[in-house]
Amino acid sequence: MIKRTSEPFLGTTTDVNRAFPDVEAIDMMVAQDLYGYYCQQESQRVNSFTKSSLPSHVRCVNPRCQQGGLPTQNIVLFHEDGEYDFACNGHEGSPAGRRKGDPCDNRFKVMFCIDRGKK
Ligand SMILES: [Zn+2]
């Protein structure tokens, strides 16, 4: 039986300290499904992460969404601190077929700040 391992950070390492060598601390909040189309409870729509809990990916809560979600680590790497609004780039394809469906309507609101330690 093959055990699934956790997704590696940035394709190379699962060690968050190696993925972000210059970063002391990360404080990130991700809110999605802002109008409650897919989830009833706010706890399912809002997630907070720190450096040690930051996943490589936050799943899209749209149950029909495929290949969507938010690449949280890439956002930290390639964006300045602040507040952002990202559209999910997934689609609502049929699970059985290979047809690409409508684009996913979900959006992600992201707020984060990074403590880079040294000046
Ligand atoms: Zn989606």
CSV table of N, CA and C and ligand atoms in Angstrom, one decimal:
chain,number,residue,atom,x,y,z
A,1,MET,N,0.8,-1.2,0.0
A,1,MET,CA,0.0,0.0,0.0
A,1,MET,C,0.9,1.3,0.0
A,2,ILE,N,0.5,2.1,-0.9
A,2,ILE,CA,1.3,3.4,-1.0
A,2,ILE,C,0.7,4.4,-0.1
A,3,LYS,N,1.5,5.0,0.7
A,3,LYS,CA,1.1,6.1,1.6
A,3,LYS,C,1.3,7.4,0.9
A,4,ARG,N,0.3,8.2,0.9
A,4,ARG,CA,0.4,9.5,0.3
A,4,ARG,C,1.2,10.4,1.2
A,5,THR,N,2.2,11.1,0.7
A,5,THR,CA,3.0,12.0,1.6
A,5,THR,C,2.4,13.4,1.4
A,6,SER,N,2.7,14.2,2.3
A,6,SER,CA,2.2,15.6,2.2
A,6,SER,C,2.9,16.3,1.0
A,7,GLU,N,2.2,17.2,0.5
A,7,GLU,CA,2.7,17.9,-0.7
A,7,GLU,C,3.9,18.7,-0.3
A,8,PRO,N,5.0,18.6,-1.1
A,8,PRO,CA,6.2,19.3,-0.7
A,8,PRO,C,6.0,20.8,-0.9
A,9,PHE,N,6.7,21.6,0.0
A,9,PHE,CA,6.7,23.0,-0.2
A,9,PHE,C,7.4,23.4,-1.4
A,10,LEU,N,6.8,24.1,-2.3
A,10,LEU,CA,7.4,24.7,-3.5
A,10,LEU,C,8.1,23.6,-4.3
A,11,GLY,N,7.6,22.4,-4.2
A,11,GLY,CA,8.1,21.3,-5.0
A,11,GLY,C,9.4,20.7,-4.5
A,12,THR,N,10.0,21.3,-3.5
A,12,THR,CA,11.3,20.8,-3.2
A,12,THR,C,11.5,20.4,-1.7
A,13,THR,N,10.8,21.1,-0.8
A,13,THR,CA,11.1,20.8,0.6
A,13,THR,C,9.8,20.9,1.4
A,14,THR,N,9.7,20.1,2.4
A,14,THR,CA,8.5,20.2,3.3
A,14,THR,C,8.9,21.0,4.5
A,15,ASP,N,10.1,21.5,4.5
A,15,ASP,CA,10.5,22.3,5.7
A,15,ASP,C,10.3,23.8,5.4
A,16,VAL,N,9.3,24.3,6.2
A,16,VAL,CA,8.9,25.7,5.9
A,16,VAL,C,10.1,26.7,6.2
A,17,ASN,N,11.0,26.3,7.0
A,17,ASN,CA,12.2,27.2,7.2
A,17,ASN,C,13.1,27.3,6.0
A,18,ARG,N,13.1,26.2,5.2
A,18,ARG,CA,13.9,26.2,4.0
A,18,ARG,C,13.2,26.9,2.9
A,19,ALA,N,11.9,26.8,2.9
A,19,ALA,CA,11.1,27.5,1.9
A,19,ALA,C,11.1,29.0,2.1
A,20,PHE,N,11.2,29.4,3.3
A,20,PHE,CA,11.2,30.8,3.6
A,20,PHE,C,12.4,31.2,4.5
A,21,PRO,N,13.6,31.1,3.9
A,21,PRO,CA,14.8,31.3,4.8
A,21,PRO,C,14.9,32.7,5.4
A,22,ASP,N,14.4,33.7,4.8
A,22,ASP,CA,14.5,35.1,5.3
A,22,ASP,C,13.4,35.5,6.1
A,23,VAL,N,12.4,34.6,6.3
A,23,VAL,CA,11.2,35.1,7.0
A,23,VAL,C,11.1,34.6,8.4
A,24,GLU,N,10.9,35.5,9.3
A,24,GLU,CA,10.9,35.2,10.7
A,24,GLU,C,9.5,34.7,11.1
A,25,ALA,N,8.5,35.4,10.7
A,25,ALA,CA,7.1,35.0,11.0
A,25,ALA,C,6.2,35.5,9.9
A,26,ILE,N,5.1,34.7,9.8
A,26,ILE,CA,4.1,35.0,8.8
A,26,ILE,C,2.7,35.0,9.6
A,27,ASP,N,1.9,36.0,9.2
A,27,ASP,CA,0.6,36.0,9.8
A,27,ASP,C,-0.4,36.2,8.6
A,28,MET,N,-1.1,35.2,8.3
A,28,MET,CA,-2.0,35.3,7.1
A,28,MET,C,-3.4,34.9,7.4
A,29,MET,N,-4.3,35.6,6.8
A,29,MET,CA,-5.7,35.2,6.9
A,29,MET,C,-6.3,35.1,5.5
A,30,VAL,N,-7.0,34.0,5.3
A,30,VAL,CA,-7.6,33.7,4.0
A,30,VAL,C,-9.1,33.6,4.2
A,31,ALA,N,-9.8,34.4,3.5
A,31,ALA,CA,-11.3,34.3,3.6
A,31,ALA,C,-11.8,34.0,2.2
A,32,GLN,N,-12.7,33.1,2.0
A,32,GLN,CA,-13.2,32.8,0.7
A,32,GLN,C,-14.7,32.6,0.8
A,33,ASP,N,-15.4,32.4,-0.3
A,33,ASP,CA,-16.8,32.3,-0.3
A,33,ASP,C,-17.5,33.4,0.5
A,34,LEU,N,-17.2,34.6,0.2
A,34,LEU,CA,-17.6,35.7,1.1
A,34,LEU,C,-19.1,35.9,1.2
A,35,TYR,N,-19.8,35.3,0.3
A,35,TYR,CA,-21.3,35.5,0.3
A,35,TYR,C,-22.0,34.2,0.8
A,36,GLY,N,-21.2,33.2,1.2
A,36,GLY,CA,-21.8,32.0,1.7
A,36,GLY,C,-22.5,31.2,0.7
A,37,TYR,N,-22.1,31.1,-0.5
A,37,TYR,CA,-22.7,30.2,-1.5
A,37,TYR,C,-22.5,28.8,-1.2
A,38,TYR,N,-21.3,28.5,-0.7
A,38,TYR,CA,-20.9,27.1,-0.6
A,38,TYR,C,-20.9,26.5,0.8
A,39,CYS,N,-20.6,27.4,1.7
A,39,CYS,CA,-20.4,27.0,3.1
A,39,CYS,C,-21.4,27.8,4.0
A,40,GLN,N,-21.9,27.1,5.0
A,40,GLN,CA,-22.8,27.7,5.9
A,40,GLN,C,-22.1,28.4,7.0
A,41,GLN,N,-21.0,27.9,7.4
A,41,GLN,CA,-20.3,28.4,8.6
A,41,GLN,C,-19.0,29.1,8.3
A,42,GLU,N,-18.9,30.2,9.0
A,42,GLU,CA,-17.8,31.1,8.8
A,42,GLU,C,-16.4,30.4,9.1
A,43,SER,N,-16.5,29.4,10.0
A,43,SER,CA,-15.2,28.7,10.3
A,43,SER,C,-14.7,27.9,9.1
A,44,GLN,N,-15.6,27.6,8.2
A,44,GLN,CA,-15.2,26.9,7.0
A,44,GLN,C,-14.6,27.8,5.9
A,45,ARG,N,-15.0,29.1,6.1
A,45,ARG,CA,-14.6,30.0,5.0
A,45,ARG,C,-13.4,30.9,5.3
A,46,VAL,N,-13.1,30.9,6.6
A,46,VAL,CA,-12.0,31.8,7.0
A,46,VAL,C,-10.9,30.9,7.7
A,47,ASN,N,-9.7,31.1,7.3
A,47,ASN,CA,-8.6,30.4,7.9
A,47,ASN,C,-7.5,31.3,8.2
A,48,SER,N,-6.8,31.1,9.3
A,48,SER,CA,-5.6,31.8,9.7
A,48,SER,C,-4.4,30.9,9.7
A,49,PHE,N,-3.3,31.5,9.3
A,49,PHE,CA,-2.1,30.6,9.2
A,49,PHE,C,-0.9,31.4,9.8
A,50,THR,N,0.0,30.7,10.4
A,50,THR,CA,1.3,31.3,10.8
A,50,THR,C,2.3,30.6,9.9
A,51,LYS,N,3.6,31.0,10.1
A,51,LYS,CA,4.6,30.4,9.3
A,51,LYS,C,4.6,28.9,9.4
A,52,SER,N,4.4,28.4,10.6
A,52,SER,CA,4.5,26.9,10.8
A,52,SER,C,3.3,26.2,10.3
A,53,SER,N,2.2,26.9,10.1
A,53,SER,CA,1.0,26.2,9.7
A,53,SER,C,0.6,26.5,8.2
A,54,LEU,N,1.4,27.3,7.6
A,54,LEU,CA,1.0,27.8,6.2
A,54,LEU,C,1.1,26.6,5.3
A,55,PRO,N,0.0,26.2,4.7
A,55,PRO,CA,0.0,25.1,3.7
A,55,PRO,C,0.5,25.6,2.3
A,56,SER,N,0.9,24.7,1.5
A,56,SER,CA,1.3,25.2,0.1
A,56,SER,C,0.0,25.6,-0.6
A,57,HIS,N,-1.1,25.1,-0.2
A,57,HIS,CA,-2.3,25.4,-1.0
A,57,HIS,C,-3.5,25.4,0.0
A,58,VAL,N,-4.4,26.4,-0.3
A,58,VAL,CA,-5.7,26.4,0.5
A,58,VAL,C,-6.7,25.9,-0.5
A,59,ARG,N,-7.5,24.9,-0.1
A,59,ARG,CA,-8.5,24.3,-1.0
A,59,ARG,C,-9.7,25.3,-1.2
A,60,CYS,N,-10.2,25.2,-2.4
A,60,CYS,CA,-11.4,26.0,-2.7
A,60,CYS,C,-12.6,25.3,-2.1
A,61,VAL,N,-13.5,26.1,-1.5
A,61,VAL,CA,-14.6,25.4,-0.8
A,61,VAL,C,-15.8,25.1,-1.8
A,62,ASN,N,-15.7,25.5,-3.0
A,62,ASN,CA,-16.7,25.2,-4.0
A,62,ASN,C,-16.6,23.7,-4.3
A,63,PRO,N,-17.7,22.9,-3.9
A,63,PRO,CA,-17.6,21.5,-4.0
A,63,PRO,C,-17.4,21.0,-5.5
A,64,ARG,N,-17.8,21.9,-6.4
A,64,ARG,CA,-17.7,21.5,-7.8
A,64,ARG,C,-16.4,21.9,-8.5
A,65,CYS,N,-15.6,22.7,-7.7
A,65,CYS,CA,-14.4,23.3,-8.2
A,65,CYS,C,-13.3,22.2,-8.5
A,66,GLN,N,-12.7,22.3,-9.6
A,66,GLN,CA,-11.6,21.4,-9.9
A,66,GLN,C,-10.4,22.2,-10.2
A,67,GLN,N,-9.2,21.8,-9.8
A,67,GLN,CA,-8.0,22.4,-10.0
A,67,GLN,C,-7.9,23.9,-9.5
A,68,GLY,N,-8.8,24.2,-8.6
A,68,GLY,CA,-8.8,25.5,-8.0
A,68,GLY,C,-8.0,25.6,-6.7
A,69,GLY,N,-8.3,26.6,-6.0
A,69,GLY,CA,-7.6,26.8,-4.7
A,69,GLY,C,-6.6,27.9,-4.8
A,70,LEU,N,-5.9,28.1,-3.7
A,70,LEU,CA,-5.0,29.3,-3.6
A,70,LEU,C,-3.6,28.9,-3.3
A,71,PRO,N,-2.6,29.2,-4.1
A,71,PRO,CA,-1.3,28.8,-3.8
A,71,PRO,C,-0.7,29.8,-2.7
A,72,THR,N,-1.0,29.5,-1.5
A,72,THR,CA,-0.6,30.5,-0.4
A,72,THR,C,0.9,30.7,-0.3
A,73,GLN,N,1.7,29.7,-0.5
A,73,GLN,CA,3.1,30.0,-0.3
A,73,GLN,C,3.7,30.8,-1.4
A,74,ASN,N,3.2,30.6,-2.6
A,74,ASN,CA,3.6,31.5,-3.7
A,74,ASN,C,3.2,32.9,-3.5
A,75,ILE,N,2.1,33.1,-2.9
A,75,ILE,CA,1.6,34.5,-2.6
A,75,ILE,C,2.6,35.2,-1.7
A,76,VAL,N,3.0,34.5,-0.6
A,76,VAL,CA,3.9,35.0,0.3
A,76,VAL,C,5.2,35.3,-0.4
A,77,LEU,N,5.6,34.5,-1.2
A,77,LEU,CA,6.9,34.6,-1.9
A,77,LEU,C,7.0,35.8,-2.9
A,78,PHE,N,5.9,36.0,-3.6
A,78,PHE,CA,5.9,36.9,-4.7
A,78,PHE,C,5.1,38.2,-4.5
A,79,HIS,N,4.6,38.4,-3.3
A,79,HIS,CA,3.8,39.6,-3.1
A,79,HIS,C,4.3,40.3,-1.9
A,80,GLU,N,4.1,41.6,-1.9
A,80,GLU,CA,4.4,42.4,-0.7
A,80,GLU,C,3.2,42.2,0.3
A,81,ASP,N,3.5,42.5,1.6
A,81,ASP,CA,2.5,42.4,2.6
A,81,ASP,C,1.3,43.2,2.2
A,82,GLY,N,0.1,42.8,2.6
A,82,GLY,CA,-1.0,43.6,2.3
A,82,GLY,C,-2.3,42.8,2.2
A,83,GLU,N,-3.2,43.4,1.4
A,83,GLU,CA,-4.5,42.8,1.3
A,83,GLU,C,-4.8,42.6,-0.2
A,84,TYR,N,-5.2,41.4,-0.5
A,84,TYR,CA,-5.4,41.0,-1.9
A,84,TYR,C,-6.7,40.3,-2.1
A,85,ASP,N,-7.2,40.4,-3.4
A,85,ASP,CA,-8.4,39.7,-3.7
A,85,ASP,C,-8.0,38.8,-5.0
A,86,PHE,N,-8.1,37.5,-4.8
A,86,PHE,CA,-7.8,36.6,-5.9
A,86,PHE,C,-9.0,35.9,-6.3
A,87,ALA,N,-9.1,35.7,-7.6
A,87,ALA,CA,-10.2,34.8,-8.2
A,87,ALA,C,-9.7,33.4,-8.1
A,88,CYS,N,-10.5,32.5,-7.8
A,88,CYS,CA,-10.1,31.1,-8.0
A,88,CYS,C,-9.9,30.8,-9.4
A,89,ASN,N,-8.9,30.1,-9.8
A,89,ASN,CA,-8.7,29.8,-11.2
A,89,ASN,C,-9.1,28.3,-11.5
A,90,GLY,N,-9.9,27.8,-10.7
A,90,GLY,CA,-10.5,26.5,-10.9
A,90,GLY,C,-11.7,26.5,-11.9
A,91,HIS,N,-12.2,25.4,-12.2
A,91,HIS,CA,-13.4,25.3,-13.1
A,91,HIS,C,-14.3,24.3,-12.6
A,92,GLU,N,-15.6,24.4,-13.1
A,92,GLU,CA,-16.6,23.5,-12.6
A,92,GLU,C,-16.8,22.4,-13.7
A,93,GLY,N,-15.8,21.7,-14.0
A,93,GLY,CA,-15.9,20.6,-15.0
A,93,GLY,C,-16.7,19.4,-14.4
A,94,SER,N,-17.2,18.6,-15.3
A,94,SER,CA,-17.8,17.4,-14.8
A,94,SER,C,-16.8,16.4,-14.4
A,95,PRO,N,-16.9,15.8,-13.2
A,95,PRO,CA,-15.9,14.9,-12.6
A,95,PRO,C,-15.6,13.8,-13.5
A,96,ALA,N,-16.6,13.3,-14.2
A,96,ALA,CA,-16.4,12.1,-15.0
A,96,ALA,C,-15.7,12.4,-16.3
A,97,GLY,N,-16.0,13.5,-16.9
A,97,GLY,CA,-15.5,13.8,-18.2
A,97,GLY,C,-14.2,14.6,-18.2
A,98,ARG,N,-13.7,14.9,-19.3
A,98,ARG,CA,-12.5,15.7,-19.4
A,98,ARG,C,-12.9,17.2,-19.8
A,99,ARG,N,-14.2,17.4,-20.0
A,99,ARG,CA,-14.6,18.7,-20.4
A,99,ARG,C,-14.3,19.7,-19.3
A,100,LYS,N,-13.9,20.9,-19.8
A,100,LYS,CA,-13.7,22.0,-18.9
A,100,LYS,C,-15.0,22.7,-18.7
A,101,GLY,N,-15.4,22.9,-17.5
A,101,GLY,CA,-16.7,23.6,-17.3
A,101,GLY,C,-16.5,25.1,-17.1
A,102,ASP,N,-17.5,25.7,-16.5
A,102,ASP,CA,-17.5,27.1,-16.2
A,102,ASP,C,-16.4,27.4,-15.2
A,103,PRO,N,-15.9,28.6,-15.3
A,103,PRO,CA,-14.9,29.0,-14.3
A,103,PRO,C,-15.5,29.1,-12.9
A,104,CYS,N,-14.7,28.7,-11.9
A,104,CYS,CA,-15.2,28.8,-10.5
A,104,CYS,C,-15.5,30.3,-10.2
A,105,ASP,N,-16.6,30.5,-9.5
A,105,ASP,CA,-16.9,31.9,-9.1
A,105,ASP,C,-16.3,32.3,-7.8
A,106,ASN,N,-15.7,31.4,-7.1
A,106,ASN,CA,-15.2,31.7,-5.8
A,106,ASN,C,-14.0,32.7,-5.8
A,107,ARG,N,-14.0,33.5,-4.8
A,107,ARG,CA,-12.9,34.4,-4.7
A,107,ARG,C,-12.2,34.3,-3.3
A,108,PHE,N,-11.0,34.6,-3.2
A,108,PHE,CA,-10.2,34.6,-2.0
A,108,PHE,C,-9.8,36.0,-1.6
A,109,LYS,N,-10.1,36.3,-0.4
A,109,LYS,CA,-9.6,37.6,0.2
A,109,LYS,C,-8.4,37.2,1.1
A,110,VAL,N,-7.3,37.8,0.8
A,110,VAL,CA,-6.1,37.4,1.6
A,110,VAL,C,-5.5,38.6,2.2
A,111,MET,N,-5.1,38.4,3.5
A,111,MET,CA,-4.4,39.5,4.2
A,111,MET,C,-3.2,38.9,4.9
A,112,PHE,N,-2.1,39.4,4.6
A,112,PHE,CA,-0.9,38.9,5.4
A,112,PHE,C,0.1,39.9,5.6
A,113,CYS,N,0.9,39.6,6.7
A,113,CYS,CA,2.1,40.4,6.9
A,113,CYS,C,3.2,39.5,7.3
A,114,ILE,N,4.4,39.9,6.9
A,114,ILE,CA,5.6,39.0,7.1
A,114,ILE,C,6.6,39.8,7.9
A,115,ASP,N,7.1,39.1,8.9
A,115,ASP,CA,8.2,39.6,9.7
A,115,ASP,C,9.5,39.1,9.1
A,116,ARG,N,10.2,39.9,8.4
A,116,ARG,CA,11.4,39.4,7.8
A,116,ARG,C,12.7,39.5,8.7
A,117,GLY,N,12.4,39.7,9.9
A,117,GLY,CA,13.5,39.7,10.9
A,117,GLY,C,14.5,40.8,10.7
A,118,LYS,N,15.6,40.5,10.0
A,118,LYS,CA,16.6,41.5,9.8
A,118,LYS,C,16.2,42.7,8.9
A,119,LYS,N,16.8,43.8,9.1
A,119,LYS,CA,16.5,45.0,8.3
A,119,LYS,C,17.5,45.1,7.2
B,1,ZN,ZN,-12.7,27.2,-7.0
